[in-house]
Amino acid sequence: MAQKFSIVRTVVQFRQYINEWREAGFSVGLVPTMGALHEGHFSLVDRSVAENDRTCVTLFVNPKQFIPNEDFDVYPRNEAADSKALKGRLVALLYAPPLDEMYPEGYITSVSVPGIGEILEGKFRPGFFTGVATVISKLLIQSSADRAYFGEKDYQQLRVIERMAADLDIPAEIIGCPTV
Ligand code: PAF
C-alpha cells in the first residue's frame, strides 16, 4: 500500500494529522527517537507499521536528558538521511519540532519518576530520566498515540516510561521491543 510521507514541525500541524486519522478510524503508532537512525530504530518502526494504520516517528534531540558534562551540541544530527530512510518504510509522518516548539519561553514543568528513575543509570546521570519522562509524556499527549515503541536495550528507560504513563493515565500502550 503506497503511503504519503510528510514532515511537520509544530504541535498544531502534528495534531491536524492525528485528528484526520482519528476521524478516519485509523490507529496510531508512535516511535520517539533522537534521530541518527539505525537498524534498532527501524525494527521499532517496522513493528509499529505492522501493528497500526499510521506510524509517526518523532525526531527531537532533547536537551533535558543531557547532563552537564554531556555535549548536547555535538549529538549526531542528520535529518535528511533519517527522513530518506523512513520514507521507504511506510511511515506516514515525521514530527521534528524545533527546540522552542517543545520548550517555548517560560516552559517550566518536568516529570520525574523517583525510585526507578534514580537508581542504576539514574544515579550516574542525575536528571537523565526526568528529561526522558518529560519529553515522552509531552510526545504521548501531543500524539494521543494508541501504541508507543521503545527498545528493551534501554531497559531502565522503558520501565521509567511505563511507570510514568501508568501514573499519568496516559492511555497509550507502551511496547518494549527486543534489542536489534
Ligand atoms: O532512547 C532515546 O532515543 C531517547 O531517550 C528517547 C526515548 C527518544 C527520548 O528522547
mmCIF file of C-alpha atoms and ligand atoms in Angstrom, residues 31-35 41 58 60-62 65 75 128 131-133 135-136 139 149-151 153-154 157 161, ligand 1:
data_model
loop_
_atom_site.group_PDB
_atom_site.id
_atom_site.type_symbol
_atom_site.label_atom_id
_atom_site.label_comp_id
_atom_site.label_asym_id
_atom_site.label_seq_id
_atom_site.Cartn_x
_atom_site.Cartn_y
_atom_site.Cartn_z
ATOM 1 C CA VAL A 31 8.205 5.807 17.621
ATOM 2 C CA PRO A 32 10.086 8.504 19.569
ATOM 3 C CA THR A 33 13.723 8.984 18.555
ATOM 4 C CA MET A 34 16.553 11.465 18.770
ATOM 5 C CA GLY A 35 17.477 10.752 15.151
ATOM 6 C CA HIS A 41 15.172 2.174 15.359
ATOM 7 C CA THR A 58 9.459 11.757 16.229
ATOM 8 C CA PHE A 60 13.901 15.553 18.712
ATOM 9 C CA VAL A 61 17.289 15.825 20.386
ATOM 10 C CA ASN A 62 16.049 16.503 23.876
ATOM 11 C CA GLN A 65 18.149 14.498 29.098
ATOM 12 C CA TYR A 75 24.960 14.866 19.340
ATOM 13 C CA PHE A 128 18.517 12.000 32.747
ATOM 14 C CA GLY A 131 14.402 14.575 30.945
ATOM 15 C CA VAL A 132 13.237 11.392 29.222
ATOM 16 C CA ALA A 133 9.947 11.194 31.181
ATOM 17 C CA VAL A 135 9.737 14.682 26.727
ATOM 18 C CA ILE A 136 7.964 11.338 26.339
ATOM 19 C CA LEU A 139 5.013 13.407 22.909
ATOM 20 C CA TYR A 149 7.501 1.666 20.851
ATOM 21 C CA PHE A 150 10.773 1.599 22.787
ATOM 22 C CA GLY A 151 13.800 -0.690 22.702
ATOM 23 C CA LYS A 153 18.031 -2.270 25.012
ATOM 24 C CA ASP A 154 17.338 0.764 27.227
ATOM 25 C CA GLN A 157 14.225 3.859 30.306
ATOM 26 C CA ILE A 161 8.255 5.340 30.720
HETATM 27 O O1 PAF B 1 16.083 6.441 23.627
HETATM 28 C C1 PAF B 1 16.052 7.565 23.068
HETATM 29 O O2 PAF B 1 16.423 7.759 21.903
HETATM 30 C C2 PAF B 1 15.554 8.757 23.859
HETATM 31 O O3 PAF B 1 15.891 8.656 25.200
HETATM 32 C C3 PAF B 1 14.047 8.995 23.693
HETATM 33 C C4 PAF B 1 13.244 7.820 24.248
HETATM 34 C C5 PAF B 1 13.698 9.194 22.232
HETATM 35 C C6 PAF B 1 13.631 10.258 24.458
HETATM 36 O O4 PAF B 1 14.256 11.394 23.978
#
